[in-house]
PDB file of C-alpha atoms and ligand atoms in Angstrom:
ATOM      1  CA  UNK R  83      -5.647  -0.688 -19.088  1.00  0.00           C
ATOM      2  CA  UNK R  84      -3.887  -2.938 -21.327  1.00  0.00           C
ATOM      3  CA  UNK R  85      -3.470  -6.030 -22.651  1.00  0.00           C
ATOM      4  CA  UNK R  86      -1.738  -7.729 -20.403  1.00  0.00           C
ATOM      5  CA  UNK R  87      -3.777  -6.240 -17.103  1.00  0.00           C
ATOM      6  CA  UNK R  88      -6.209  -8.503 -19.048  1.00  0.00           C
ATOM      7  CA  UNK R  89      -4.224 -12.230 -18.685  1.00  0.00           C
ATOM      8  CA  UNK R  90      -2.615 -12.268 -15.364  1.00  0.00           C
ATOM      9  CA  UNK R  91      -3.568 -10.204 -12.309  1.00  0.00           C
ATOM     10  CA  UNK R  92      -7.326 -10.629 -11.408  1.00  0.00           C
ATOM     11  CA  UNK R  93      -6.764 -13.311  -8.816  1.00  0.00           C
ATOM     12  CA  UNK R  94      -5.162 -10.616  -6.468  1.00  0.00           C
ATOM     13  CA  UNK R  95      -5.996  -7.633  -4.859  1.00  0.00           C
ATOM     14  CA  UNK R  96      -3.684  -5.145  -4.241  1.00  0.00           C
ATOM     15  CA  UNK R  97      -4.468  -2.293  -2.248  1.00  0.00           C
ATOM     16  CA  UNK R  98      -2.068   0.889  -2.192  1.00  0.00           C
ATOM     17  CA  UNK R  99      -2.898   4.270  -0.592  1.00  0.00           C
ATOM     18  CA  UNK R 100      -0.596   6.673   1.598  1.00  0.00           C
ATOM     19  CA  UNK R 101       0.281   5.887   5.257  1.00  0.00           C
ATOM     20  CA  UNK R 102      -2.780   5.237   7.717  1.00  0.00           C
ATOM     21  CA  UNK R 103      -5.252   5.239   5.159  1.00  0.00           C
ATOM     22  CA  UNK R 104      -6.329   1.860   6.549  1.00  0.00           C
ATOM     23  CA  UNK R 105      -4.598  -0.554   3.928  1.00  0.00           C
ATOM     24  CA  UNK R 106      -3.800  -3.125   6.645  1.00  0.00           C
ATOM     25  CA  UNK R 107      -7.412  -3.344   8.160  1.00  0.00           C
ATOM     26  CA  UNK R 108      -9.234  -2.918   4.327  1.00  0.00           C
ATOM     27  CA  UNK R 109      -6.916  -5.808   3.925  1.00  0.00           C
ATOM     28  CA  UNK R 110      -7.253  -8.138   6.011  1.00  0.00           C
ATOM     29  CA  UNK R 111     -11.475  -7.642   6.469  1.00  0.00           C
ATOM     30  CA  UNK R 112     -11.340  -8.403   2.692  1.00  0.00           C
ATOM     31  CA  UNK R 113      -9.290 -11.714   3.061  1.00  0.00           C
ATOM     32  CA  UNK R 114     -11.388 -12.852   6.166  1.00  0.00           C
ATOM     33  CA  UNK R 115     -14.476 -12.111   3.939  1.00  0.00           C
ATOM     34  CA  UNK R 116     -13.589 -13.484   0.316  1.00  0.00           C
ATOM     35  CA  UNK R 117     -11.790 -16.561   1.928  1.00  0.00           C
ATOM     36  CA  UNK R 118      -8.859 -14.929  -0.147  1.00  0.00           C
ATOM     37  CA  UNK R 119      -4.980 -14.743   1.487  1.00  0.00           C
ATOM     38  CA  UNK R 120      -4.101 -11.693   2.901  1.00  0.00           C
ATOM     39  CA  UNK R 121       0.098 -10.885   2.444  1.00  0.00           C
ATOM     40  CA  UNK R 122       1.734  -7.704   3.849  1.00  0.00           C
ATOM     41  CA  UNK R 123       3.977  -6.296   1.228  1.00  0.00           C
ATOM     42  CA  UNK R 124       6.183  -4.545   5.262  1.00  0.00           C
ATOM     43  CA  UNK R 125       5.684  -7.705   6.692  1.00  0.00           C
ATOM     44  CA  UNK R 126       7.676  -9.322   3.884  1.00  0.00           C
ATOM     45  CA  UNK R 127      10.000  -6.525   3.540  1.00  0.00           C
ATOM     46  CA  UNK R 128      11.001  -7.497   7.324  1.00  0.00           C
ATOM     47  CA  UNK R 129      10.840 -10.916   7.226  1.00  0.00           C
ATOM     48  CA  UNK R 130      13.530 -10.635   4.047  1.00  0.00           C
ATOM     49  CA  UNK R 131      15.900  -8.577   5.743  1.00  0.00           C
ATOM     50  CA  UNK R 132      15.481  -9.854   9.465  1.00  0.00           C
ATOM     51  CA  UNK R 133      14.573  -7.112  11.162  1.00  0.00           C
ATOM     52  CA  UNK R 134      11.542  -4.014  11.563  1.00  0.00           C
ATOM     53  CA  UNK R 135      11.010  -1.268   9.265  1.00  0.00           C
ATOM     54  CA  UNK R 136      12.294   1.205  10.989  1.00  0.00           C
ATOM     55  CA  UNK R 137      15.357  -0.143  11.862  1.00  0.00           C
ATOM     56  CA  UNK R 138      15.999  -0.595   7.975  1.00  0.00           C
ATOM     57  CA  UNK R 139      15.605   3.183   7.925  1.00  0.00           C
ATOM     58  CA  UNK R 140      17.782   3.364  10.810  1.00  0.00           C
ATOM     59  CA  UNK R 141      21.231   1.050   9.683  1.00  0.00           C
ATOM     60  CA  UNK R 142      20.687   1.707   5.748  1.00  0.00           C
ATOM     61  CA  UNK R 143      17.926   4.386   4.895  1.00  0.00           C
ATOM     62  CA  UNK R 144      15.097   4.751   3.061  1.00  0.00           C
ATOM     63  CA  UNK R 145      16.992   3.911  -0.832  1.00  0.00           C
ATOM     64  CA  UNK R 146      17.327  -0.028   1.119  1.00  0.00           C
ATOM     65  CA  UNK R 147      13.911  -0.417   1.587  1.00  0.00           C
ATOM     66  CA  UNK R 148      12.675   0.700  -1.780  1.00  0.00           C
ATOM     67  CA  UNK R 149      15.089  -1.973  -3.178  1.00  0.00           C
ATOM     68  CA  UNK R 150      13.464  -4.540  -0.546  1.00  0.00           C
ATOM     69  CA  UNK R 151      10.016  -3.386  -1.581  1.00  0.00           C
ATOM     70  CA  UNK R 152      11.278  -3.909  -5.443  1.00  0.00           C
ATOM     71  CA  UNK R 153      12.605  -7.569  -4.387  1.00  0.00           C
ATOM     72  CA  UNK R 154       9.192  -8.445  -3.352  1.00  0.00           C
ATOM     73  CA  UNK R 155       7.595  -6.877  -6.363  1.00  0.00           C
ATOM     74  CA  UNK R 156       9.283  -8.814  -8.640  1.00  0.00           C
ATOM     75  CA  UNK R 157       9.748 -11.794  -6.052  1.00  0.00           C
ATOM     76  CA  UNK R 158       6.895 -12.474  -3.939  1.00  0.00           C
ATOM     77  CA  UNK R 159       4.455 -11.006  -5.781  1.00  0.00           C
ATOM     78  CA  UNK R 160       4.307 -13.066  -9.156  1.00  0.00           C
ATOM     79  CA  UNK R 161       3.928 -16.066  -7.156  1.00  0.00           C
ATOM     80  CA  UNK R 162       0.683 -14.775  -5.179  1.00  0.00           C
ATOM     81  CA  UNK R 163      -2.859 -16.105  -6.237  1.00  0.00           C
ATOM     82  CA  UNK R 164      -5.915 -15.842  -4.666  1.00  0.00           C
ATOM     83  CA  UNK R 165      -4.323 -13.323  -2.770  1.00  0.00           C
ATOM     84  CA  UNK R 166      -5.066  -9.860  -0.627  1.00  0.00           C
ATOM     85  CA  UNK R 167      -1.980  -7.733  -1.057  1.00  0.00           C
ATOM     86  CA  UNK R 168      -1.359  -4.637   1.764  1.00  0.00           C
ATOM     87  CA  UNK R 169       1.202  -2.970   0.154  1.00  0.00           C
ATOM     88  CA  UNK R 170       3.642   0.259   2.052  1.00  0.00           C
ATOM     89  CA  UNK R 171       2.655   3.440   1.288  1.00  0.00           C
ATOM     90  CA  UNK R 172       6.343   3.981  -1.141  1.00  0.00           C
ATOM     91  CA  UNK R 173       5.689   0.743  -2.670  1.00  0.00           C
ATOM     92  CA  UNK R 174       4.538   3.169  -6.094  1.00  0.00           C
ATOM     93  CA  UNK R 175       7.828   5.647  -5.791  1.00  0.00           C
ATOM     94  CA  UNK R 176       9.072   2.649  -7.770  1.00  0.00           C
ATOM     95  CA  UNK R 177       8.068   2.535 -11.582  1.00  0.00           C
ATOM     96  CA  UNK R 178       8.346  -0.783 -12.123  1.00  0.00           C
ATOM     97  CA  UNK R 179       6.948  -1.763  -8.506  1.00  0.00           C
ATOM     98  CA  UNK R 180       3.721   0.130 -10.255  1.00  0.00           C
ATOM     99  CA  UNK R 181       3.844  -2.135 -13.435  1.00  0.00           C
ATOM    100  CA  UNK R 182       4.179  -5.237 -11.510  1.00  0.00           C
ATOM    101  CA  UNK R 183       1.611  -4.253  -9.433  1.00  0.00           C
ATOM    102  CA  UNK R 184      -1.120  -3.800 -11.982  1.00  0.00           C
ATOM    103  CA  UNK R 185       0.290  -6.661 -14.040  1.00  0.00           C
ATOM    104  CA  UNK R 186      -0.479  -9.522 -10.779  1.00  0.00           C
ATOM    105  CA  UNK R 187      -3.376  -7.730  -9.286  1.00  0.00           C
ATOM    106  CA  UNK R 188      -6.492  -5.844  -9.569  1.00  0.00           C
ATOM    107  CA  UNK R 189      -5.080  -2.556  -7.650  1.00  0.00           C
ATOM    108  CA  UNK R 190      -7.509  -0.573  -5.317  1.00  0.00           C
ATOM    109  CA  UNK R 191      -6.642   3.061  -4.050  1.00  0.00           C
ATOM    110  CA  UNK R 192      -7.403   4.019  -0.358  1.00  0.00           C
ATOM    111  CA  UNK R 193      -7.664   7.375  -0.954  1.00  0.00           C
ATOM    112  CA  UNK R 194      -7.613   9.349   2.368  1.00  0.00           C
ATOM    113  CA  UNK R 195      -7.590  13.278   2.920  1.00  0.00           C
ATOM    114  CA  UNK R 196      -4.507  15.148   4.974  1.00  0.00           C
ATOM    115  CA  UNK R 197      -6.758  15.359   7.824  1.00  0.00           C
ATOM    116  CA  UNK R 198      -7.940  12.577   8.400  1.00  0.00           C
ATOM    117  CA  UNK R 199      -4.346  10.316   7.478  1.00  0.00           C
ATOM    118  CA  UNK R 200      -3.186  13.180  10.315  1.00  0.00           C
ATOM    119  CA  UNK R 201      -6.094  11.707  12.881  1.00  0.00           C
ATOM    120  CA  UNK R 202      -5.171   8.586  12.183  1.00  0.00           C
ATOM    121  CA  UNK R 203      -1.007   8.860  12.602  1.00  0.00           C
ATOM    122  CA  UNK R 204      -0.871  12.435  14.907  1.00  0.00           C
ATOM    123  CA  UNK R 205       0.643   9.760  17.658  1.00  0.00           C
ATOM    124  CA  UNK R 206       2.218   7.374  16.022  1.00  0.00           C
ATOM    125  CA  UNK R 207       5.877   6.334  16.039  1.00  0.00           C
ATOM    126  CA  UNK R 208       6.534   3.364  13.602  1.00  0.00           C
ATOM    127  CA  UNK R 209       6.311   6.104  10.377  1.00  0.00           C
ATOM    128  CA  UNK R 210       9.757   7.359  10.034  1.00  0.00           C
ATOM    129  CA  UNK R 211       9.162   8.894   7.724  1.00  0.00           C
ATOM    130  CA  UNK R 212       6.767  11.280  10.210  1.00  0.00           C
ATOM    131  CA  UNK R 213       8.576  11.740  13.065  1.00  0.00           C
ATOM    132  CA  UNK R 214       9.175  15.387  12.402  1.00  0.00           C
ATOM    133  CA  UNK R 215       8.126  18.202  13.965  1.00  0.00           C
ATOM    134  CA  UNK R 216       5.177  18.898  11.887  1.00  0.00           C
ATOM    135  CA  UNK R 217       3.545  15.713  11.031  1.00  0.00           C
ATOM    136  CA  UNK R 218       0.732  17.234   9.195  1.00  0.00           C
ATOM    137  CA  UNK R 219       3.115  19.392   7.050  1.00  0.00           C
ATOM    138  CA  UNK R 220       4.968  16.212   6.209  1.00  0.00           C
ATOM    139  CA  UNK R 221       1.857  14.730   5.344  1.00  0.00           C
ATOM    140  CA  UNK R 222       0.414  16.958   2.797  1.00  0.00           C
ATOM    141  CA  UNK R 223       4.105  17.286   1.551  1.00  0.00           C
ATOM    142  CA  UNK R 224       4.428  13.701   0.615  1.00  0.00           C
ATOM    143  CA  UNK R 225       1.073  12.828  -0.085  1.00  0.00           C
ATOM    144  CA  UNK R 226       0.881  15.778  -2.573  1.00  0.00           C
ATOM    145  CA  UNK R 227       4.674  13.973  -4.246  1.00  0.00           C
ATOM    146  CA  UNK R 228       2.503  10.320  -3.992  1.00  0.00           C
ATOM    147  CA  UNK R 229      -0.885  11.021  -5.407  1.00  0.00           C
ATOM    148  CA  UNK R 230      -0.182  11.079  -8.952  1.00  0.00           C
ATOM    149  CA  UNK R 231       1.422   8.003  -8.326  1.00  0.00           C
ATOM    150  CA  UNK R 232      -0.835   6.270  -6.435  1.00  0.00           C
ATOM    151  CA  UNK R 233      -3.599   7.494  -9.130  1.00  0.00           C
ATOM    152  CA  UNK R 234      -1.466   5.993 -12.141  1.00  0.00           C
ATOM    153  CA  UNK R 235      -1.054   3.277 -10.204  1.00  0.00           C
ATOM    154  CA  UNK R 236      -4.647   1.785  -9.115  1.00  0.00           C
ATOM    155  CA  UNK R 237      -7.732   0.956 -11.577  1.00  0.00           C
ATOM    156  CA  UNK R 238      -9.461   1.936  -8.450  1.00  0.00           C
ATOM    157  CA  UNK R 239      -9.858   4.690  -6.242  1.00  0.00           C
ATOM    158  CA  UNK R 240     -11.894   4.550  -3.204  1.00  0.00           C
ATOM    159  CA  UNK R 241     -12.443   7.835  -1.621  1.00  0.00           C
ATOM    160  CA  UNK R 242     -12.339   6.446   1.956  1.00  0.00           C
ATOM    161  CA  UNK R 243     -14.045   9.745   3.410  1.00  0.00           C
ATOM    162  CA  UNK R 244     -15.684   9.000   6.700  1.00  0.00           C
ATOM    163  CA  UNK R 245     -16.326   5.261   5.777  1.00  0.00           C
ATOM    164  CA  UNK R 246     -15.646   2.335   7.791  1.00  0.00           C
ATOM    165  CA  UNK R 247     -13.920  -0.857   6.809  1.00  0.00           C
ATOM    166  CA  UNK R 248     -16.981  -3.374   6.244  1.00  0.00           C
ATOM    167  CA  UNK R 249     -18.331  -1.026   3.629  1.00  0.00           C
ATOM    168  CA  UNK R 250     -14.784   0.111   1.809  1.00  0.00           C
ATOM    169  CA  UNK R 251     -14.339  -3.846   1.514  1.00  0.00           C
ATOM    170  CA  UNK R 252     -17.879  -3.881   0.419  1.00  0.00           C
ATOM    171  CA  UNK R 253     -17.492  -1.273  -2.945  1.00  0.00           C
ATOM    172  CA  UNK R 254     -13.569  -3.257  -3.493  1.00  0.00           C
ATOM    173  CA  UNK R 255     -16.083  -6.636  -3.808  1.00  0.00           C
ATOM    174  CA  UNK R 256     -19.221  -4.609  -5.644  1.00  0.00           C
ATOM    175  CA  UNK R 257     -15.967  -4.112  -8.058  1.00  0.00           C
ATOM    176  CA  UNK R 258     -14.073  -7.303  -9.001  1.00  0.00           C
TER     177      UNK R 258
HETATM  178  C1  S3P F 459       6.352   3.722   3.816  1.00  0.00           C
HETATM  179  C2  S3P F 459       4.884   3.405   4.816  1.00  0.00           C
HETATM  180  C3  S3P F 459       5.053   2.067   5.637  1.00  0.00           C
HETATM  181  C4  S3P F 459       6.615   1.732   5.977  1.00  0.00           C
HETATM  182  C5  S3P F 459       7.623   2.365   5.301  1.00  0.00           C
HETATM  183  C6  S3P F 459       7.367   3.570   4.077  1.00  0.00           C
HETATM  184  C7  S3P F 459       6.200   4.936   2.729  1.00  0.00           C
HETATM  185  O1  S3P F 459       3.611   1.312   5.067  1.00  0.00           O
HETATM  186  O2  S3P F 459       6.428   0.594   4.357  1.00  0.00           O
HETATM  187  O3  S3P F 459       7.309   3.443   6.731  1.00  0.00           O
HETATM  188  O4  S3P F 459       7.269   5.114   2.512  1.00  0.00           O
HETATM  189  O5  S3P F 459       5.261   5.884   2.984  1.00  0.00           O
HETATM  190  P1  S3P F 459       2.353   1.965   5.913  1.00  0.00           P
HETATM  191  O6  S3P F 459       1.789   2.516   4.504  1.00  0.00           O
HETATM  192  O7  S3P F 459       1.724   0.589   5.675  1.00  0.00           O
HETATM  193  O8  S3P F 459       2.955   2.200   6.956  1.00  0.00           O
END
């Protein structure tokens, strides 16, 4: 942990992890339990661009989404206090975002196995990156690329296994 981390951050909780890991569900539950505010980076990106994420992909491509995520991290994140932040799964693809998340929040990696993610995402049509013939292969490939970044960004890794949402929230609350 760097010195700066100690100075800022401790009033916010950021949840990072792969699509379908449960960041939004856990984030909302944590917010309900703690009375902290809740914000979802995907929703903020949609507000900034005034269009749903699949349309951002379709019209402008994934690089545009990454720029909007960067706007969220540099513009909105530093203004937050006492807030649980659920993030889009690709937010860690930008080194600056990693730094900002670590600076302004305590970061938890909500870690799931490819099998568990697949069972959650197999019928999902809302994530453009996973609309491929072999969804399990897409999950494994993307996760292998991103795993080191989730680990670098996280102050704490929560292996969710078969844990229920309330248990994941309980573990997070026992750490902060
Ligand atoms: C993405 C994750 C999605 C959303 C977009 C891209 C990714 O958010 O930002 O479809 O690159 O992992 P969730 O992790 O909330 O599904």
